[in-house]
Amino acid sequence: MSDGQQYGGLWRLRDDQSAVIDAVCGRVSTLGLGDPVVSDAISGAHQQYLGDACSLNDEAGQPELAEELFDRLDRLVRSRQFTGSREGTEQFLQSATLCPCRDLALEAAVWDARTHSDARFQILSLVGSEHGVTTLARTISGRPELHEGFGPLVPGVMYVPADDVDALAQRLDETVACVVVQPADVDAGMASLSESWLETVSELCARQDVRFVVDESRLVFGGTGGPFSLDAIQVTPATDFLWSAGLFGGLPGGLWLRLGDQPADPSHSKVTLKPGTILAAKVASATIAAWDGRRDEDADPPGRTMATALAEKVGGFEFVRDIQYLGTNLAIQSDIPGDEVVTAALQRGLILESTGGGWVRLQLPPTASESDWDELLSRMAAAMEALESETVDLG
């Protein structure tokens, strides 16, 4: 990090001007902190008209921006590689809506599903899921602690256990408008739903004309090695994807994508930019283009390499129980409370995030340099050694 620079790559300065490695900075941008692509997009947009709070897509420059973002998103969708019975097939972007926050993007997807048919109003969600903080998003979340103090909640939401096909099939009738799932639980060591379960659910939804909404807003765009976390499985044409615009340069927003098996109607193929999202749209477009140009489709998945290196560095400590990953989203479980691991790491200039149950999480940009990654591992090992020493002393 150069003199005078506040951040760069995995590095940033704290208030006391000490330099730290932020191991969750992938939540800010898939290109890392201080990337010139994001910086240039923000500074360039700042000099242009960003639209009034009540503006829609007819303001100067917005149709062009919407078309540019649509084309780049469509390229990502069409680059997806299917396996199994859908190998060699193609999917296309049908529409996209950029909302001021991820919760409103979820609400837009659910509203669209509920108004698709007068008879369909119920929402199926998974036990243990987390989808946001608005009343509807909290209701859809399958965690009782997120419901406490917020009643009465939105009616028409049912919960089924994750990976239980029979339970979901029993609930899936003509009154169900959509099924909302998170492909990975970021609060439980990145534990992901099984591919067979997801494939079966997508097939059931397709047969019964039920929307299949995949909420990836807590994952890192590009952090799973591809644009979506479900690239390796069969997904129906009716699939909706939710992304957080916070992953595009740290700006607030939520991006709702609608996919299909046919090219979109050119007369409607554009992104809807809700009021207050012009800056996020500009940064998102620039980030997608940069990531798409940098990725190496023949390279080994970055998460596998990182998880292996992390296991070699900390796997020998007796209190470490498990290491899981989904792309560059990594998680470590130990017998020591996560908050204590976070504190020990911070004392050594490393920022982690505790997610409960003894888990700590790292969310890295896929572009993390080898030297920064080596320094991160060194600081992680130092924190673990200190915790091990404290444990022995207490014993």
CSV table of C-alpha atoms in Angstrom, one decimal:
chain,number,residue,atom,x,y,z
A,1,MET,CA,0.0,0.0,0.0
A,2,SER,CA,1.6,3.3,-1.1
A,3,ASP,CA,2.1,6.3,1.1
A,4,GLY,CA,-1.1,8.3,1.4
A,5,GLN,CA,-3.3,5.6,0.0
A,6,GLN,CA,-6.2,4.6,2.3
A,7,TYR,CA,-6.7,1.2,0.9
A,8,GLY,CA,-5.7,-1.2,-1.8
A,9,GLY,CA,-6.2,-4.9,-2.6
A,10,LEU,CA,-6.8,-6.6,0.8
A,11,TRP,CA,-5.3,-3.6,2.7
A,12,ARG,CA,-6.9,-0.7,4.4
A,13,LEU,CA,-6.1,1.8,7.1
A,14,ARG,CA,-7.8,1.9,10.5
A,15,ASP,CA,-8.7,5.2,12.3
A,16,ASP,CA,-5.4,5.1,14.1
A,17,GLN,CA,-3.7,4.9,10.6
A,18,SER,CA,-2.5,1.3,11.2
A,19,ALA,CA,-2.5,-0.9,8.1
A,20,VAL,CA,-4.6,-4.0,8.3
A,21,ILE,CA,-5.6,-6.9,6.0
A,22,ASP,CA,-9.4,-7.0,5.6
A,23,ALA,CA,-10.2,-10.7,5.0
A,24,VAL,CA,-13.9,-9.8,4.3
A,25,CYS,CA,-13.2,-7.0,1.9
A,26,GLY,CA,-14.7,-9.2,-0.9
A,27,ARG,CA,-18.0,-7.9,0.5
A,28,VAL,CA,-17.0,-4.5,-0.8
A,29,SER,CA,-15.8,-5.4,-4.3
A,30,THR,CA,-15.0,-8.5,-6.2
A,31,LEU,CA,-12.0,-6.6,-7.6
A,32,GLY,CA,-10.5,-5.7,-4.2
A,33,LEU,CA,-10.2,-2.4,-2.4
A,34,GLY,CA,-9.1,0.6,-4.3
A,35,ASP,CA,-9.3,-1.0,-7.7
A,36,PRO,CA,-8.9,1.6,-10.4
A,37,VAL,CA,-11.9,0.3,-12.4
A,38,VAL,CA,-14.2,1.0,-9.6
A,39,SER,CA,-12.5,4.2,-8.6
A,40,ASP,CA,-12.7,5.5,-12.2
A,41,ALA,CA,-16.4,4.6,-12.5
A,42,ILE,CA,-17.3,6.4,-9.3
A,43,SER,CA,-15.3,9.5,-10.1
A,44,GLY,CA,-16.6,9.6,-13.7
A,45,ALA,CA,-20.2,9.2,-12.5
A,46,HIS,CA,-19.7,11.9,-9.9
A,47,GLN,CA,-19.2,14.5,-12.7
A,48,GLN,CA,-22.4,13.5,-14.5
A,49,TYR,CA,-26.0,13.9,-13.7
A,50,LEU,CA,-27.1,11.0,-11.4
A,51,GLY,CA,-30.8,11.5,-11.7
A,52,ASP,CA,-33.4,13.0,-9.4
A,53,ALA,CA,-34.8,11.0,-6.6
A,54,CYS,CA,-38.0,10.5,-8.5
A,55,SER,CA,-36.5,9.9,-12.0
A,56,LEU,CA,-37.1,6.9,-14.1
A,57,ASN,CA,-35.5,5.4,-17.2
A,58,ASP,CA,-36.3,8.3,-19.4
A,59,GLU,CA,-33.6,10.7,-18.1
A,60,ALA,CA,-30.7,11.6,-20.3
A,61,GLY,CA,-28.1,8.9,-20.5
A,62,GLN,CA,-30.1,6.3,-18.6
A,63,PRO,CA,-31.4,4.2,-21.5
A,64,GLU,CA,-27.8,3.9,-22.8
A,65,LEU,CA,-26.6,2.9,-19.3
A,66,ALA,CA,-29.4,0.4,-19.0
A,67,GLU,CA,-28.6,-1.2,-22.4
A,68,GLU,CA,-24.9,-1.4,-21.6
A,69,LEU,CA,-25.6,-3.1,-18.2
A,70,PHE,CA,-28.1,-5.4,-19.8
A,71,ASP,CA,-25.6,-6.5,-22.5
A,72,ARG,CA,-22.9,-7.2,-19.9
A,73,LEU,CA,-25.2,-9.2,-17.7
A,74,ASP,CA,-26.6,-11.2,-20.6
A,75,ARG,CA,-23.0,-12.1,-21.5
A,76,LEU,CA,-22.5,-13.5,-18.0
A,77,VAL,CA,-25.8,-15.5,-18.2
A,78,ARG,CA,-24.9,-16.9,-21.6
A,79,SER,CA,-21.5,-18.0,-20.4
A,80,ARG,CA,-22.9,-20.4,-17.9
A,81,GLN,CA,-21.8,-24.0,-18.4
A,82,PHE,CA,-24.5,-26.6,-17.8
A,83,THR,CA,-23.9,-30.3,-16.9
A,84,GLY,CA,-26.1,-33.4,-17.1
A,85,SER,CA,-29.2,-33.3,-19.3
A,86,ARG,CA,-28.8,-29.6,-20.0
A,87,GLU,CA,-25.2,-29.8,-21.2
A,88,GLY,CA,-24.7,-27.6,-24.2
A,89,THR,CA,-27.8,-25.6,-23.7
A,90,GLU,CA,-28.0,-21.8,-23.3
A,91,GLN,CA,-29.8,-19.4,-21.0
A,92,PHE,CA,-30.5,-15.7,-21.6
A,93,LEU,CA,-31.2,-12.7,-19.5
A,94,GLN,CA,-34.9,-11.7,-19.8
A,95,SER,CA,-34.9,-8.6,-17.6
A,96,ALA,CA,-33.1,-7.0,-14.7
A,97,THR,CA,-34.1,-4.5,-12.0
A,98,LEU,CA,-31.7,-2.5,-9.9
A,99,CYS,CA,-33.3,-1.4,-6.6
A,100,PRO,CA,-31.9,0.8,-3.8
A,101,CYS,CA,-31.2,-2.2,-1.5
A,102,ARG,CA,-31.2,-6.0,-1.7
A,103,ASP,CA,-34.4,-6.3,0.5
A,104,LEU,CA,-36.3,-4.2,-2.1
A,105,ALA,CA,-35.0,-6.4,-4.9
A,106,LEU,CA,-36.3,-9.5,-3.0
A,107,GLU,CA,-39.6,-7.8,-2.5
A,108,ALA,CA,-39.8,-7.0,-6.3
A,109,ALA,CA,-39.2,-10.6,-7.2
A,110,VAL,CA,-41.8,-11.8,-4.7
A,111,TRP,CA,-44.3,-9.2,-5.8
A,112,ASP,CA,-43.8,-10.3,-9.5
A,113,ALA,CA,-44.3,-13.9,-8.5
A,114,ARG,CA,-47.4,-13.2,-6.5
A,115,THR,CA,-49.0,-11.1,-9.3
A,116,HIS,CA,-48.2,-13.7,-11.9
A,117,SER,CA,-51.3,-15.6,-11.0
A,118,ASP,CA,-54.3,-14.6,-8.9
A,119,ALA,CA,-54.4,-18.0,-7.3
A,120,ARG,CA,-50.7,-18.1,-6.3
A,121,PHE,CA,-49.8,-16.1,-3.2
A,122,GLN,CA,-47.8,-18.4,-0.9
A,123,ILE,CA,-44.0,-18.3,-0.5
A,124,LEU,CA,-41.9,-21.3,0.4
A,125,SER,CA,-38.7,-20.6,2.3
A,126,LEU,CA,-36.1,-22.7,4.0
A,127,VAL,CA,-35.6,-23.2,7.7
A,128,GLY,CA,-32.5,-21.3,8.9
A,129,SER,CA,-32.4,-18.9,5.9
A,130,GLU,CA,-31.7,-15.2,6.2
A,131,HIS,CA,-33.0,-12.8,3.5
A,132,GLY,CA,-32.9,-9.2,5.0
A,133,VAL,CA,-34.4,-6.8,7.5
A,134,THR,CA,-37.6,-5.4,6.0
A,135,THR,CA,-40.8,-6.9,7.3
A,136,LEU,CA,-41.3,-9.1,4.2
A,137,ALA,CA,-37.6,-10.1,4.1
A,138,ARG,CA,-37.6,-11.0,7.8
A,139,THR,CA,-40.8,-13.0,7.3
A,140,ILE,CA,-39.2,-15.0,4.5
A,141,SER,CA,-36.2,-15.6,6.6
A,142,GLY,CA,-36.5,-19.0,8.3
A,143,ARG,CA,-35.0,-17.8,11.6
A,144,PRO,CA,-37.2,-17.2,14.7
A,145,GLU,CA,-34.8,-14.7,16.2
A,146,LEU,CA,-35.3,-12.4,13.1
A,147,HIS,CA,-39.1,-12.5,13.7
A,148,GLU,CA,-39.0,-11.5,17.4
A,149,GLY,CA,-40.5,-8.0,18.0
A,150,PHE,CA,-41.5,-7.6,14.4
A,151,GLY,CA,-45.0,-9.1,14.4
A,152,PRO,CA,-47.5,-9.3,12.9
A,153,LEU,CA,-45.5,-10.6,10.0
A,154,VAL,CA,-46.5,-11.0,6.4
A,155,PRO,CA,-49.0,-13.8,5.9
A,156,GLY,CA,-48.6,-16.6,3.3
A,157,VAL,CA,-45.0,-17.7,4.1
A,158,MET,CA,-44.2,-21.4,4.8
A,159,TYR,CA,-40.9,-23.0,5.8
A,160,VAL,CA,-39.5,-26.3,4.9
A,161,PRO,CA,-36.2,-28.0,6.0
A,162,ALA,CA,-33.3,-27.6,3.6
A,163,ASP,CA,-32.5,-30.6,1.5
A,164,ASP,CA,-35.8,-32.3,2.3
A,165,VAL,CA,-37.4,-33.0,-1.1
A,166,ASP,CA,-40.5,-34.7,0.3
A,167,ALA,CA,-41.3,-31.8,2.7
A,168,LEU,CA,-41.1,-29.3,-0.1
A,169,ALA,CA,-43.0,-31.5,-2.6
A,170,GLN,CA,-45.9,-31.8,-0.1
A,171,ARG,CA,-46.2,-28.0,0.3
A,172,LEU,CA,-45.8,-27.3,-3.5
A,173,ASP,CA,-49.3,-26.9,-4.8
A,174,GLU,CA,-51.3,-24.5,-7.0
A,175,THR,CA,-51.3,-21.8,-4.3
A,176,VAL,CA,-47.5,-21.4,-4.2
A,177,ALA,CA,-46.1,-18.4,-6.1
A,178,CYS,CA,-42.4,-18.9,-5.5
A,179,VAL,CA,-39.7,-20.9,-3.7
A,180,VAL,CA,-36.9,-18.7,-2.2
A,181,VAL,CA,-33.6,-20.4,-1.4
A,182,GLN,CA,-30.0,-19.4,-0.5
A,183,PRO,CA,-27.5,-21.7,-2.1
A,184,ALA,CA,-25.1,-21.4,0.8
A,185,ASP,CA,-25.6,-20.4,4.5
A,186,VAL,CA,-22.9,-17.8,5.2
A,187,ASP,CA,-23.7,-18.1,8.9
A,188,ALA,CA,-23.0,-21.8,9.1
A,189,GLY,CA,-19.6,-22.2,7.5
A,190,MET,CA,-20.7,-21.7,3.9
A,191,ALA,CA,-22.6,-25.0,4.1
A,192,SER,CA,-24.3,-25.3,0.7
A,193,LEU,CA,-27.5,-27.0,-0.4
A,194,SER,CA,-26.9,-30.3,-2.3
A,195,GLU,CA,-26.9,-30.1,-6.1
A,196,SER,CA,-29.4,-32.9,-6.4
A,197,TRP,CA,-31.9,-31.2,-4.1
A,198,LEU,CA,-31.6,-27.9,-6.0
A,199,GLU,CA,-32.0,-29.7,-9.3
A,200,THR,CA,-35.1,-31.5,-8.1
A,201,VAL,CA,-36.6,-28.3,-6.7
A,202,SER,CA,-35.9,-26.5,-10.0
A,203,GLU,CA,-37.6,-29.3,-11.9
A,204,LEU,CA,-40.7,-29.3,-9.5
A,205,CYS,CA,-41.0,-25.5,-9.8
A,206,ALA,CA,-40.8,-25.7,-13.6
A,207,ARG,CA,-43.5,-28.3,-13.9
A,208,GLN,CA,-45.9,-26.4,-11.6
A,209,ASP,CA,-45.2,-22.9,-13.0
A,210,VAL,CA,-43.7,-21.8,-9.6
A,211,ARG,CA,-40.9,-19.1,-9.6
A,212,PHE,CA,-37.6,-20.4,-8.3
A,213,VAL,CA,-35.9,-17.4,-6.6
A,214,VAL,CA,-32.2,-17.8,-5.7
A,215,ASP,CA,-30.9,-15.2,-3.2
A,216,GLU,CA,-27.1,-14.8,-3.7
A,217,SER,CA,-27.1,-11.3,-2.2
A,218,ARG,CA,-24.8,-12.3,0.7
A,219,LEU,CA,-22.3,-14.0,-1.5
A,220,VAL,CA,-19.5,-12.3,-3.5
A,221,PHE,CA,-20.1,-11.7,-7.2
A,222,GLY,CA,-17.4,-13.8,-9.0
A,223,GLY,CA,-16.3,-15.3,-5.7
A,224,THR,CA,-17.5,-18.8,-6.6
A,225,GLY,CA,-15.4,-18.9,-9.8
A,226,GLY,CA,-18.3,-18.0,-12.0
A,227,PRO,CA,-20.9,-15.3,-12.1
A,228,PHE,CA,-23.4,-17.5,-10.2
A,229,SER,CA,-23.0,-20.1,-7.4
A,230,LEU,CA,-25.3,-22.5,-9.3
A,231,ASP,CA,-23.3,-22.7,-12.5
A,232,ALA,CA,-22.7,-26.4,-12.0
A,233,ILE,CA,-26.3,-27.6,-11.8
A,234,GLN,CA,-29.4,-27.6,-13.9
A,235,VAL,CA,-31.5,-24.5,-13.4
A,236,THR,CA,-34.9,-24.0,-14.9
A,237,PRO,CA,-35.6,-21.1,-17.3
A,238,ALA,CA,-37.9,-19.5,-14.7
A,239,THR,CA,-35.0,-18.9,-12.3
A,240,ASP,CA,-34.6,-15.5,-10.7
A,241,PHE,CA,-31.3,-14.4,-9.2
A,242,LEU,CA,-30.8,-11.8,-6.6
A,243,TRP,CA,-27.5,-10.0,-6.2
A,244,SER,CA,-26.5,-7.3,-3.8
A,245,ALA,CA,-25.1,-4.1,-5.5
A,246,GLY,CA,-23.0,-3.7,-2.5
A,247,LEU,CA,-20.7,-6.3,-4.1
A,248,PHE,CA,-20.1,-3.9,-7.0
A,249,GLY,CA,-17.8,-1.4,-5.4
A,250,GLY,CA,-19.5,-1.3,-2.0
A,251,LEU,CA,-22.5,0.8,-3.1
A,252,PRO,CA,-25.9,0.0,-1.7
A,253,GLY,CA,-28.5,-1.7,-3.9
A,254,GLY,CA,-30.0,-5.0,-5.0
A,255,LEU,CA,-30.0,-6.5,-8.5
A,256,TRP,CA,-32.8,-8.8,-9.5
A,257,LEU,CA,-32.2,-10.9,-12.7
A,258,ARG,CA,-34.8,-12.9,-14.6
A,259,LEU,CA,-33.5,-15.7,-16.8
A,260,GLY,CA,-35.1,-17.7,-19.6
A,261,ASP,CA,-34.3,-20.2,-22.3
A,262,GLN,CA,-34.9,-17.8,-25.2
A,263,PRO,CA,-33.4,-14.4,-26.1
A,264,ALA,CA,-35.2,-11.5,-24.6
A,265,ASP,CA,-37.6,-9.4,-26.6
A,266,PRO,CA,-35.5,-6.5,-28.0
A,267,SER,CA,-38.3,-4.0,-27.3
A,268,HIS,CA,-38.1,-4.8,-23.6
A,269,SER,CA,-34.5,-6.0,-23.1
A,270,LYS,CA,-33.2,-3.4,-20.7
A,271,VAL,CA,-32.4,-2.9,-17.1
A,272,THR,CA,-34.9,-1.0,-15.0
A,273,LEU,CA,-33.0,1.5,-12.8
A,274,LYS,CA,-35.0,2.4,-9.8
A,275,PRO,CA,-34.6,5.9,-8.4
A,276,GLY,CA,-31.3,6.4,-6.6
A,277,THR,CA,-29.4,3.6,-8.4
A,278,ILE,CA,-27.6,5.4,-11.3
A,279,LEU,CA,-24.2,5.4,-9.5
A,280,ALA,CA,-24.5,1.7,-8.5
A,281,ALA,CA,-25.4,0.9,-12.1
A,282,LYS,CA,-22.3,2.6,-13.5
A,283,VAL,CA,-20.1,0.8,-11.0
A,284,ALA,CA,-21.8,-2.5,-11.5
A,285,SER,CA,-21.4,-2.3,-15.3
A,286,ALA,CA,-17.7,-1.4,-15.0
A,287,THR,CA,-17.0,-4.2,-12.4
A,288,ILE,CA,-18.7,-6.9,-14.5
A,289,ALA,CA,-16.8,-5.9,-17.6
A,290,ALA,CA,-13.5,-5.9,-15.7
A,291,TRP,CA,-14.1,-9.2,-13.9
A,292,ASP,CA,-15.2,-10.9,-17.1
A,293,GLY,CA,-12.1,-9.7,-18.8
A,294,ARG,CA,-9.8,-10.9,-16.1
A,295,ARG,CA,-11.2,-14.4,-15.3
A,296,ASP,CA,-9.3,-17.4,-16.6
A,297,GLU,CA,-11.9,-20.1,-17.3
A,298,ASP,CA,-9.1,-22.8,-17.5
A,299,ALA,CA,-7.6,-21.9,-14.1
A,300,ASP,CA,-8.1,-23.9,-11.0
A,301,PRO,CA,-11.0,-22.6,-8.8
A,302,PRO,CA,-9.4,-20.0,-6.5
A,303,GLY,CA,-11.3,-21.2,-3.4
A,304,ARG,CA,-9.9,-24.7,-3.6
A,305,THR,CA,-6.3,-23.4,-3.7
A,306,MET,CA,-7.0,-21.0,-0.8
A,307,ALA,CA,-8.9,-23.6,1.3
A,308,THR,CA,-6.0,-26.0,0.8
A,309,ALA,CA,-3.4,-23.4,1.9
A,310,LEU,CA,-5.6,-22.4,4.8
A,311,ALA,CA,-5.9,-26.0,6.0
A,312,GLU,CA,-2.2,-26.5,5.8
A,313,LYS,CA,-1.6,-23.3,7.8
A,314,VAL,CA,-4.2,-23.8,10.6
A,315,GLY,CA,-5.4,-27.3,10.3
A,316,GLY,CA,-2.8,-28.6,12.8
A,317,PHE,CA,-4.2,-26.6,15.7
A,318,GLU,CA,-6.2,-29.0,17.9
A,319,PHE,CA,-9.1,-26.6,18.4
A,320,VAL,CA,-9.8,-26.2,14.7
A,321,ARG,CA,-12.7,-28.4,13.7
A,322,ASP,CA,-13.5,-27.7,10.1
A,323,ILE,CA,-12.7,-25.6,7.1
A,324,GLN,CA,-15.3,-25.1,4.3
A,325,TYR,CA,-15.4,-23.0,1.2
A,326,LEU,CA,-17.6,-21.8,-1.7
A,327,GLY,CA,-15.3,-20.2,-4.2
A,328,THR,CA,-13.4,-17.5,-2.3
A,329,ASN,CA,-15.9,-17.5,0.5
A,330,LEU,CA,-14.0,-19.4,3.3
A,331,ALA,CA,-15.0,-20.4,6.8
A,332,ILE,CA,-13.2,-21.9,9.8
A,333,GLN,CA,-14.9,-23.6,12.7
A,334,SER,CA,-13.1,-24.1,16.1
A,335,ASP,CA,-13.8,-24.9,19.7
A,336,ILE,CA,-13.0,-21.3,20.6
A,337,PRO,CA,-15.9,-18.7,20.3
A,338,GLY,CA,-15.7,-16.8,17.0
A,339,ASP,CA,-15.5,-13.4,18.7
A,340,GLU,CA,-12.3,-14.5,20.5
A,341,VAL,CA,-10.8,-15.6,17.2
A,342,VAL,CA,-11.8,-12.2,15.6
A,343,THR,CA,-10.2,-10.3,18.5
A,344,ALA,CA,-6.9,-12.3,18.3
A,345,ALA,CA,-6.7,-11.7,14.6
A,346,LEU,CA,-7.4,-8.0,14.8
A,347,GLN,CA,-4.6,-7.6,17.4
A,348,ARG,CA,-2.3,-8.9,14.6
A,349,GLY,CA,-3.7,-6.7,11.9
A,350,LEU,CA,-6.2,-9.1,10.3
A,351,ILE,CA,-10.0,-8.5,10.1
A,352,LEU,CA,-12.3,-11.6,10.2
A,353,GLU,CA,-16.0,-11.9,10.8
A,354,SER,CA,-17.7,-14.1,13.4
A,355,THR,CA,-20.9,-15.8,12.3
A,356,GLY,CA,-21.7,-17.8,15.5
A,357,GLY,CA,-21.3,-21.5,16.3
A,358,GLY,CA,-17.6,-21.2,16.5
A,359,TRP,CA,-17.4,-20.1,12.8
A,360,VAL,CA,-15.3,-17.2,11.5
A,361,ARG,CA,-15.6,-16.1,7.8
A,362,LEU,CA,-13.3,-14.8,5.2
A,363,GLN,CA,-14.8,-13.2,2.0
A,364,LEU,CA,-12.0,-12.4,-0.3
A,365,PRO,CA,-11.9,-10.8,-3.8
A,366,PRO,CA,-10.9,-13.5,-6.4
A,367,THR,CA,-8.2,-11.0,-7.5
A,368,ALA,CA,-6.3,-11.2,-4.2
A,369,SER,CA,-2.5,-11.2,-5.0
A,370,GLU,CA,-0.2,-14.1,-3.9
A,371,SER,CA,1.8,-11.8,-1.6
A,372,ASP,CA,-1.2,-10.4,0.1
A,373,TRP,CA,-2.6,-14.0,0.6
A,374,ASP,CA,0.7,-15.1,2.1
A,375,GLU,CA,0.6,-12.2,4.5
A,376,LEU,CA,-3.0,-13.0,5.4
A,377,LEU,CA,-2.0,-16.7,6.2
A,378,SER,CA,0.9,-15.6,8.3
A,379,ARG,CA,-1.2,-13.3,10.4
A,380,MET,CA,-3.9,-16.0,10.7
A,381,ALA,CA,-1.3,-18.5,12.0
A,382,ALA,CA,0.0,-16.0,14.5
A,383,ALA,CA,-3.5,-15.4,15.8
A,384,MET,CA,-4.1,-19.2,16.1
A,385,GLU,CA,-0.8,-19.7,17.9
A,386,ALA,CA,-1.7,-17.0,20.4
A,387,LEU,CA,-5.1,-18.6,21.1
A,388,GLU,CA,-3.4,-22.0,21.5
A,389,SER,CA,-1.0,-20.5,24.0
A,390,GLU,CA,-3.8,-18.9,26.0
A,391,THR,CA,-5.7,-22.2,26.0
A,392,VAL,CA,-2.7,-24.1,27.3
A,393,ASP,CA,-2.1,-21.4,30.0
A,394,LEU,CA,-5.8,-21.7,31.1
A,395,GLY,CA,-5.5,-25.4,31.3
